[in-house]
Coordinates of C-alpha atoms in Angstrom, one line a residue:
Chain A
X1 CA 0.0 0.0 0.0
X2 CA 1.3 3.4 -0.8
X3 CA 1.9 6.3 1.1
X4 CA 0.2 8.7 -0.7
X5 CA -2.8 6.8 1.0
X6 CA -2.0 9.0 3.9
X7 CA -2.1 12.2 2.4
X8 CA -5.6 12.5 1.6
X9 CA -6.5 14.2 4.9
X10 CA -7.4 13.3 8.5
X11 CA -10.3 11.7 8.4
X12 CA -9.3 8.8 6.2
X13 CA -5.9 7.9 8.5
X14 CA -7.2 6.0 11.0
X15 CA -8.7 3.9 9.2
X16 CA -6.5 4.0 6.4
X17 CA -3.7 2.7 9.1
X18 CA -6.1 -0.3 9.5
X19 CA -6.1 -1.3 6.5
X20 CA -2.4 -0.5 5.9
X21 CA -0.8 -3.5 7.9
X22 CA -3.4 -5.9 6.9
X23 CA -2.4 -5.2 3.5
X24 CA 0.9 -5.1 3.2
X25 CA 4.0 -7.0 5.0
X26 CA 6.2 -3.5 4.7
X27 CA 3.3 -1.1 5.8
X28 CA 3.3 0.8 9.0
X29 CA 2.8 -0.5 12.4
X30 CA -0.2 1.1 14.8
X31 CA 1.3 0.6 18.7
X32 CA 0.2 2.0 22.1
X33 CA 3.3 2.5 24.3
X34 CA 2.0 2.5 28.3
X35 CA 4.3 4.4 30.5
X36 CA 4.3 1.0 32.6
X37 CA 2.4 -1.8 32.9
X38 CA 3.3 -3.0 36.0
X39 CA 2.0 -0.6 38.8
X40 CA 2.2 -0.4 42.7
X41 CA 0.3 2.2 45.2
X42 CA -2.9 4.0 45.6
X43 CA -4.8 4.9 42.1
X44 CA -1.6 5.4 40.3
X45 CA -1.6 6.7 36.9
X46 CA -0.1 5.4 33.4
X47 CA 0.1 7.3 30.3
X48 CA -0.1 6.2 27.0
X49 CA 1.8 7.1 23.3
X50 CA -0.5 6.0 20.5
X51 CA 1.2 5.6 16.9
X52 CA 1.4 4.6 13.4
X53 CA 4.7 4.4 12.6
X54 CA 8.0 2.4 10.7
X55 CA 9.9 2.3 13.4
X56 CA 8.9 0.7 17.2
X57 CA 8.7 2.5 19.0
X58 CA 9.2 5.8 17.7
X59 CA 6.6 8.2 16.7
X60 CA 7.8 9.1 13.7
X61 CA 4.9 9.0 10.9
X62 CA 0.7 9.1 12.1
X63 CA -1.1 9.9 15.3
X64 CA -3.3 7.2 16.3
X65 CA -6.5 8.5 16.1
X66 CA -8.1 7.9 19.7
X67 CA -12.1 7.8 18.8
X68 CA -12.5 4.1 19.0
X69 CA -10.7 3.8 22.2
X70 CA -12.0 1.6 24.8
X71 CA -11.2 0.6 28.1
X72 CA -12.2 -2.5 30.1
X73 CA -11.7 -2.0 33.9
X74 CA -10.8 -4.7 36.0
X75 CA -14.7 -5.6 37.0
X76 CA -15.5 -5.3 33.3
X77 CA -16.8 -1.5 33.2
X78 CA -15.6 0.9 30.6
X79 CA -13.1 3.5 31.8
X80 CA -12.8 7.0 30.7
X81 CA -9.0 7.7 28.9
X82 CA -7.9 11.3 30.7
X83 CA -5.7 14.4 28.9
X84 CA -6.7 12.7 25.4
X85 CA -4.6 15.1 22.5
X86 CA -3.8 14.1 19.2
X87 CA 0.0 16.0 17.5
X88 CA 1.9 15.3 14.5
X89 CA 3.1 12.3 15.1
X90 CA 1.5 11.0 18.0
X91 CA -1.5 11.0 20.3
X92 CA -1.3 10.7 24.3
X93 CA -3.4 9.8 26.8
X94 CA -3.6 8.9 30.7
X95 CA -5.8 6.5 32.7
X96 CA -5.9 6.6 35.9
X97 CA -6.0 3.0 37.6
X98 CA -8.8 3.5 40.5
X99 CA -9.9 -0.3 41.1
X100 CA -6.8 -2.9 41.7
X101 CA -6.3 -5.3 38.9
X102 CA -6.0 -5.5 35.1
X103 CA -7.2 -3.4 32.6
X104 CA -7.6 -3.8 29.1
X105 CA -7.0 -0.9 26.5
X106 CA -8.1 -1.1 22.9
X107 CA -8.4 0.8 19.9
X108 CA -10.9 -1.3 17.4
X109 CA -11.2 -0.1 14.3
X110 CA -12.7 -1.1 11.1
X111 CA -15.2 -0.8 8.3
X112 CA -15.2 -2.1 4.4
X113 CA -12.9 -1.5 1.5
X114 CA -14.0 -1.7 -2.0
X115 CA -11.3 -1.4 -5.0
X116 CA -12.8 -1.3 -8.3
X117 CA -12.1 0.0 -11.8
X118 CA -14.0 2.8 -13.4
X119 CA -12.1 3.6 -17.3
X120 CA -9.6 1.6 -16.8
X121 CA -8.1 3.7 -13.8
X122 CA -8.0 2.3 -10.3
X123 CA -10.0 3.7 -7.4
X124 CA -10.4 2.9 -4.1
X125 CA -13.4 3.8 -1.3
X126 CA -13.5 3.3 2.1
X127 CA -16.5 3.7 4.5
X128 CA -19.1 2.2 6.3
X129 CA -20.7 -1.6 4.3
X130 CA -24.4 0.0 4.3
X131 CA -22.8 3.4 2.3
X132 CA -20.8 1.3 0.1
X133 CA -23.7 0.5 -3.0
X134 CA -24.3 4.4 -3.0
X135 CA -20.6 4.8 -3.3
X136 CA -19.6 2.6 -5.8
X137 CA -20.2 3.9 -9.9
X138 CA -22.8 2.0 -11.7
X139 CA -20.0 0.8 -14.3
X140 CA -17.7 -0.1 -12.3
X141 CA -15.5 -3.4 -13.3
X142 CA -13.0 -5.9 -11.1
X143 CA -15.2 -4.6 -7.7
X144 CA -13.2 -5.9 -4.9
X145 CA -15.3 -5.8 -1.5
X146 CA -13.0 -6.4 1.8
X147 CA -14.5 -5.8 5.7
X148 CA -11.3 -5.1 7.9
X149 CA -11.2 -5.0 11.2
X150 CA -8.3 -4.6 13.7
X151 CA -7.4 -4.4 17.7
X152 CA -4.9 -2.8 18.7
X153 CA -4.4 -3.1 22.8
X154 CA -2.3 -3.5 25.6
X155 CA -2.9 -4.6 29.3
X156 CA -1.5 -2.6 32.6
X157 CA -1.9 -3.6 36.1
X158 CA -2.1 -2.0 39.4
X159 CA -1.4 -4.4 41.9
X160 CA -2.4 -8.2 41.4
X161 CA -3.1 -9.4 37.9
X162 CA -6.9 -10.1 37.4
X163 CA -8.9 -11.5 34.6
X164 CA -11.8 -10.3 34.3
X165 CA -11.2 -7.9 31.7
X166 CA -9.4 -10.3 29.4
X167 CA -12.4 -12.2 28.7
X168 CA -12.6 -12.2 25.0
X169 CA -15.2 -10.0 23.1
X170 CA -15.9 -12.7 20.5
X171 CA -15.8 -10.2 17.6
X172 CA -12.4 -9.7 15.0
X173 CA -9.0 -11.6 16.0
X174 CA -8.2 -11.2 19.5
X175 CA -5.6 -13.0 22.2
X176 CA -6.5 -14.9 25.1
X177 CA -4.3 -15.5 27.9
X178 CA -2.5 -18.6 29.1
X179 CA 0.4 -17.0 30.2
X180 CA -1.1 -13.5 32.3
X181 CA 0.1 -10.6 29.5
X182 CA 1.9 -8.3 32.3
X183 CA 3.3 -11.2 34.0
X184 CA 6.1 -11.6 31.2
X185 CA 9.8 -12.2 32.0
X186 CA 13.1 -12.3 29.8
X187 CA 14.1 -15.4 29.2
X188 CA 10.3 -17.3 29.9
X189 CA 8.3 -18.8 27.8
X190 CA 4.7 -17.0 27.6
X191 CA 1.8 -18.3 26.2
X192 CA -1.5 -17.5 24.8
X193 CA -4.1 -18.0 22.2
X194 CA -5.9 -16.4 19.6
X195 CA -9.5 -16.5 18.5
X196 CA -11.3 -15.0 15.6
X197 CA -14.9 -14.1 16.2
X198 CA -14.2 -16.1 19.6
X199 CA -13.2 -19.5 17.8
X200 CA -9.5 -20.6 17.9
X201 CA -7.7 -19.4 15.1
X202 CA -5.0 -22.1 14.1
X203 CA -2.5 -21.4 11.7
X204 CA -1.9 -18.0 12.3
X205 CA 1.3 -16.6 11.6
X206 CA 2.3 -14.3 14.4
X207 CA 5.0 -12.3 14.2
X208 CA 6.8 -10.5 17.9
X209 CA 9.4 -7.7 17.3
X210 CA 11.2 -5.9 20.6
X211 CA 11.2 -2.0 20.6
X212 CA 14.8 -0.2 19.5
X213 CA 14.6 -0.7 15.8
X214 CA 16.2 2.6 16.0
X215 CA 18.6 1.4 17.8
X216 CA 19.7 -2.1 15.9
X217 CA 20.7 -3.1 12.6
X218 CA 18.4 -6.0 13.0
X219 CA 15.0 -6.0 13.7
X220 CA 14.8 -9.3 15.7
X221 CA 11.6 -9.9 14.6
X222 CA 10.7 -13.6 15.9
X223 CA 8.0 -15.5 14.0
X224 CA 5.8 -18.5 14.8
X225 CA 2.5 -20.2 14.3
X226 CA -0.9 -20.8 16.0
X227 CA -1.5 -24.6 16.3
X228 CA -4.5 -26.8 16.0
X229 CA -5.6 -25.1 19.0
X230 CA -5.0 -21.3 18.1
X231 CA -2.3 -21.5 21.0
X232 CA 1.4 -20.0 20.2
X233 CA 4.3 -19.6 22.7
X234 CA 7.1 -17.0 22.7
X235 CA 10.0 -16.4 24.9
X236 CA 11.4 -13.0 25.1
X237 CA 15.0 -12.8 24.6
X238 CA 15.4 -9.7 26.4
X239 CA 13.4 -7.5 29.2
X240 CA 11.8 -4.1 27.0
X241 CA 8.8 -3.2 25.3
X242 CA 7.3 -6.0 22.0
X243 CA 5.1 -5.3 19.5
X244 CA 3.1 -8.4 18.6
X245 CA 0.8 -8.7 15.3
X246 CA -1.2 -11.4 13.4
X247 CA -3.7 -11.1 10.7
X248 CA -5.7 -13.3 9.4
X249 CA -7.5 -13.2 5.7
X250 CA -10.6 -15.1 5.3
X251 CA -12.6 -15.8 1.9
X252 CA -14.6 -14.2 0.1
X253 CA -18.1 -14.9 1.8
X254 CA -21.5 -15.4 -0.4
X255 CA -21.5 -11.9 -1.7
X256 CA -17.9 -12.0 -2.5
X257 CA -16.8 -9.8 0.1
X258 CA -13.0 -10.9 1.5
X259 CA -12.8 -10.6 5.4
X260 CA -9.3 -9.2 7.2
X261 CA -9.0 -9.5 10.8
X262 CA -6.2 -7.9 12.4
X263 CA -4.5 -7.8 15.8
X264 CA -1.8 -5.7 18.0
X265 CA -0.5 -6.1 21.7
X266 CA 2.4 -4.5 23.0
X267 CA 4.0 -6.5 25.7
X268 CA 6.4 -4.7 28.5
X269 CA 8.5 -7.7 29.4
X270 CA 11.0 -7.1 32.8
X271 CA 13.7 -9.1 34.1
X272 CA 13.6 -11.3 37.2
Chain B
X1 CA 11.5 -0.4 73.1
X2 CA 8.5 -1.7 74.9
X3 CA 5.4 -2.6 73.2
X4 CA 2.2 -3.7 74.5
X5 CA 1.6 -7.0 73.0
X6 CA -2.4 -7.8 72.4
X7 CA -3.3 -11.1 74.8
X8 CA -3.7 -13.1 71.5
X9 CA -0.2 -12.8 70.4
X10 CA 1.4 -13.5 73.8
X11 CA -0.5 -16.8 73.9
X12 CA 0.8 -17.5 70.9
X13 CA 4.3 -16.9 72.1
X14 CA 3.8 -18.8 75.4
X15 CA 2.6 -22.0 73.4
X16 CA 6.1 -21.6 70.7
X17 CA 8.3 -24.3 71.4
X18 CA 10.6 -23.3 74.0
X19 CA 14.2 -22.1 73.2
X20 CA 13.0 -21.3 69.4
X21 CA 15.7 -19.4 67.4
X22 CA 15.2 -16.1 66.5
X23 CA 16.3 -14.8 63.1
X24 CA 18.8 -11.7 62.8
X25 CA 19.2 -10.6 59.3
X26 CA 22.2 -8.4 59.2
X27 CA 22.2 -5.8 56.1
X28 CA 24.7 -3.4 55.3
X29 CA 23.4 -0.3 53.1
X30 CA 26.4 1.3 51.0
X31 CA 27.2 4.6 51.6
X32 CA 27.0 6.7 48.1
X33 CA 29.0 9.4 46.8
X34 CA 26.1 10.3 44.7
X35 CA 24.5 14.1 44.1
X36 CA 21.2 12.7 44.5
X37 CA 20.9 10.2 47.2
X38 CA 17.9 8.4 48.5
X39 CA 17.3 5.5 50.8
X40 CA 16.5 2.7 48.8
X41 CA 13.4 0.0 49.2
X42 CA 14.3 -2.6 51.0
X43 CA 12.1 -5.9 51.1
X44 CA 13.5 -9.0 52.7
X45 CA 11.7 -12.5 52.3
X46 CA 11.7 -16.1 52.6
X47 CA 11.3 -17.9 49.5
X48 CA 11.4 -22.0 49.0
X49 CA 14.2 -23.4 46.5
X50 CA 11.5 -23.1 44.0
X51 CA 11.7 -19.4 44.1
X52 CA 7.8 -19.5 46.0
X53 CA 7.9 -16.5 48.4
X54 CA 6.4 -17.9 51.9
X55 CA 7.1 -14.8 54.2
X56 CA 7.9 -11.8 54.1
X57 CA 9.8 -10.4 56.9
X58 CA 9.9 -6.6 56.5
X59 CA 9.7 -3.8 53.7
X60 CA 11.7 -0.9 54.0
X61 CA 10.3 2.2 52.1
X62 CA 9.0 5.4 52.1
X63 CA 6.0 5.2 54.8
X64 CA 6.5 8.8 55.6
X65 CA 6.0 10.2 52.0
X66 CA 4.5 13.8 52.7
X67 CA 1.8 13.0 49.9
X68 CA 0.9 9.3 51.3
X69 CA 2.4 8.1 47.5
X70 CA 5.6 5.7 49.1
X71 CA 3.9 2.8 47.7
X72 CA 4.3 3.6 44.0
X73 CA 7.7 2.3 44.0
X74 CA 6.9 -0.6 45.8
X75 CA 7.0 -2.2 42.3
X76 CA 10.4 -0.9 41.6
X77 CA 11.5 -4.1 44.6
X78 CA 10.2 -5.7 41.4
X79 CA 11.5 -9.2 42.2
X80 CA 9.2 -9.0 45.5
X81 CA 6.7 -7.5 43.6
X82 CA 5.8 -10.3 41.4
X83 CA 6.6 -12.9 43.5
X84 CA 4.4 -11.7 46.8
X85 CA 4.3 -8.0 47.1
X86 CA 1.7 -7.4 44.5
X87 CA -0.6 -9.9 45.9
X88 CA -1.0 -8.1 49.3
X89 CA -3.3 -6.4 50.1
X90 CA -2.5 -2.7 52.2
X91 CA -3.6 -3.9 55.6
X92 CA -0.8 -7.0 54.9
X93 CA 1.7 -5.1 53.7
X94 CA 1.5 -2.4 56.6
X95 CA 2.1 -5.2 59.0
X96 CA 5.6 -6.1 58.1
X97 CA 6.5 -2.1 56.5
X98 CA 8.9 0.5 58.1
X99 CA 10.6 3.3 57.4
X100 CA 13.6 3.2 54.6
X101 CA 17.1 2.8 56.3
X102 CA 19.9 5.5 56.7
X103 CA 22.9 3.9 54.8
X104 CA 25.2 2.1 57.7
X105 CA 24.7 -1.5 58.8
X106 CA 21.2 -2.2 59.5
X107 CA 19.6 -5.1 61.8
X108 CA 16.2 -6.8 61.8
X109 CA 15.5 -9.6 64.3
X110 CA 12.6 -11.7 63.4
X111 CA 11.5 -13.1 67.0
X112 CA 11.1 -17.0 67.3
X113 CA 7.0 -16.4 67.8
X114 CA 7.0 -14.9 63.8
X115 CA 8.6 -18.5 62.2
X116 CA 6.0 -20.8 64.1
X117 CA 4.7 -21.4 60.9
X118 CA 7.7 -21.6 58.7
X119 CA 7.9 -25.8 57.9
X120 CA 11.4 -27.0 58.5
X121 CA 13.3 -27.0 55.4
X122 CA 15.3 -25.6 53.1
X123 CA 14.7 -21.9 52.4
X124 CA 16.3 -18.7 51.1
X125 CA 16.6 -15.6 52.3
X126 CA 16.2 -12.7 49.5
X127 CA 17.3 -9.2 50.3
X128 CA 16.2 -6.9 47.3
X129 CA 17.0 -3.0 47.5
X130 CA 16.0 -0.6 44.5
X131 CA 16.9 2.7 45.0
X132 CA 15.3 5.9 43.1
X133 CA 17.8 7.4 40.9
X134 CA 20.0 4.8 41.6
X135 CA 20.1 0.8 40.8
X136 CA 18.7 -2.4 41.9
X137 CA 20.3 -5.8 43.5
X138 CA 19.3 -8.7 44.9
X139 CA 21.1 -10.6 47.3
X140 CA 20.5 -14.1 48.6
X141 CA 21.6 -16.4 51.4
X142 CA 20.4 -20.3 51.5
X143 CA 19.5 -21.3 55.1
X144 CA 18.4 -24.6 56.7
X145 CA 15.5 -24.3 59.4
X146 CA 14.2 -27.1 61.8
X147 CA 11.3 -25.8 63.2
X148 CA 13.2 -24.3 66.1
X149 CA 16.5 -23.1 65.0
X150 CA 18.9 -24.1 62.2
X151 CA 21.8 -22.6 60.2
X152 CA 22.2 -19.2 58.4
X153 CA 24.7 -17.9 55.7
X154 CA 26.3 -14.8 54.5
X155 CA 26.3 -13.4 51.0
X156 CA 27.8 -9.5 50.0
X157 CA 26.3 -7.4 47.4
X158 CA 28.1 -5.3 45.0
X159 CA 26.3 -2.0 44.3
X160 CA 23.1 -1.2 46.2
X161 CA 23.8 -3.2 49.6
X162 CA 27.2 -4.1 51.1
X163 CA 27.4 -7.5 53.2
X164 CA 24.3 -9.5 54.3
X165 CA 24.1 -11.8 57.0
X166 CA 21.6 -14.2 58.5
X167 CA 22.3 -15.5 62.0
X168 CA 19.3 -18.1 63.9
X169 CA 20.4 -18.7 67.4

């Protein structure tokens, strides 16, 4: 996917970002840096970067745009995302962690993509699926319908890990835990599984790449599979922030319209 | 010092078997040439050979902070953090907590009536200090216990705490 994709204003970037890694191996990563994830103390605070960027974890390209950002509480109620602001390159935002336990934070975004051909030239539309028939020119040829969706979270902690909040929505590609995600250590094998629409997604490439590109000549980018059971294992070479990422592409469904499903966690592995 | 002890917990000392060792942890805290100095966290534990915390003894941290916030660097101990710290609840953690330590050697005696319920076995003792602005160490001595005494160790760190001892008699 091209980068002039991005240059056709504001409105079009978030989504245009989810689409962007789902369609392309070299295309920008979206990421959500947490100050920490691991916290101790009365209500204490964390504050988040949110990106779309080359480089991990440098903000260096896109803001994430913050509207579909939700946040699961340790009992399972929504909380509120504080100071919310949206720059150049990056958006921020704090939470502040009132109930012990672990919370979930996700930005979910998605919608349909239709490519089709009107005189020979290429054209693209994005937008919601029931605006798409208005959208697309009677005599349009080689009409290519794809929904996309994509997560893009992280989990923090205040005080004990807890559950609750990692129960799986059931909708788009998402991780469940085996191993807890802030209880990660260098050197340890962690483990968890994914699920598409809530069912075990097996076969799934997943790819894990540490934070520092900036900083290396190599990315370090380790790969591995989902088995029969959607389960995959990883152990972190080194204590520092990971970007994990799978997508899956389904086929084209009765109508013809392809089905992407994308996911993001960033991990803050420590050492013992 | 003398402290009142409630009724409950001098019946439980009456009924500990007689001539029970106590447990003296000895912990030397550097003295720093540094332009920013502050105490560090201490938190001294038990653990089993499998690394399973089963006691901890005392946390040493900021108890005094001016804005109640000591306990957001609890975490930074982060090795007693995972492994018991962060499953305790305030009440818990308030019973074994003082004030951080001046740098100097340091004592805490753990009286006999506190290790009634430790198993006899092998244990270790884990002495973790983070300090802000400064770094982080671990030290750790293996010990023996019998259920009424048994034999300590010594180990020495190398940057944020000097010698450690652990004496049961």
């Amino acid at each position: 996917m091209s980068l002039k994709l991005f240059s056709r204003g504001a409105a079009a970037v978030a989504f245009a970002a989810a689409l962007a890694v789902a369609g392309s191996a070299s295309a920008h990563r979206q990421w959500m840096l947490p100050s920490m994830t691991v916290l101790s103390g009365t209500d204490p605070w964390v504050s988040v970067d949110a990106a779309v960027s080359n480089d991990l974890f440098v903000f260096e390209h896109q803001p994430m745009r913050l509207e579909n950002l939700t946040i699961t509480g340790p009992d399972g109620a929504p909380v509120e995302a504080q100071n919310k602001f949206t720059g150049k390159y990056r958006s921020v935002f704090d939470i502040q962690l009132t109930k012990p336990g672990t919370y979930r934070v996700a930005n979910v975004s998605g919608g349909m993509m239709v490519s089709y051909k009107v005189g020979g030239e290429q054209k693209r539309w994005r937008g919601a699926p029931a605006d798409a028939a208005a959208n697309i020119p009677a005599g349009a040829t080689e009409v290519r319908k794809t929904m996309s969706d994509r997560r893009v979270e992280f989990f923090v902690t205040s005080g004990a890990p807890t559950t609750d909040a990692l129960k799986p929505v059931g909708k788009g590609l998402e991780l469940v835990a085996v191993t807890h995600p802030n209880d990660v250590l260098a050197g340890e094998k962690a483990t968890f599984g994914l699920l598409l629409d809530g069912k075990p997604a097996a076969g799934v490439e997943v790819t894990v790449e540490p934070g520092g590109t900036r900083y290396n000549d190599e990315r370090g980018e380790i790969k591995t599979t989902t088995d029969k059971d959607g389960k995959f294992s990883v152990t972190w070479p080194r204590a520092g922030y990971y970007w994990l990422e799978a997508t899956v592409k389904g086929a084209a469904d009765a109508e013809g319209v392809e089905r992407t499903s994308g996911y993001v966690a960033t991990f803050e592995v420590l050492k013992d | 010092m003398r402290i009142a002890l409630p009724a409950a917990l001098l019946t439980a000392l009456a009924a500990s078997p007689a001539l029970a060792a106590d447990l003296t942890v000895g912990i030397e805290i550097p003295r720093m040439t540094v332009a920013e100095y502050h105490r560090p966290y201490v938190s001294i534990w038990i653990e089993t050979p499998d690394e399973t915390a089963v006691k901890t003894l005392a946390v040493w941290y900021d108890t005094k902070n001016s804005k109640g916030e000591g306990a957001t660097w609890l975490k930074d101990m982060r090795q007693w953090w995972r492994r018991t710290g962060r499953g305790l609840d305030k009440a818990a953690i308030n019973g074994f907590s003082g004030p951080t330590k001046a740098p100097g050697k340091q004592q805490l005696v753990v009286p006999a009536a506190r290790l009634a319920d430790l198993a006899p076995g092998s244990y270790t003792l884990v002495v973790e200090a983070a300090r802000e602005v400064g770094g982080r160490e671990v030290v750790k001595i293996p010990f023996s216990w019998t259920g009424k005494g048994g034999k300590g160790g010594s180990a020495a760190g190398g940057s944020e705490l000097g010698p450690v001892t652990l004496t049961i008699k």
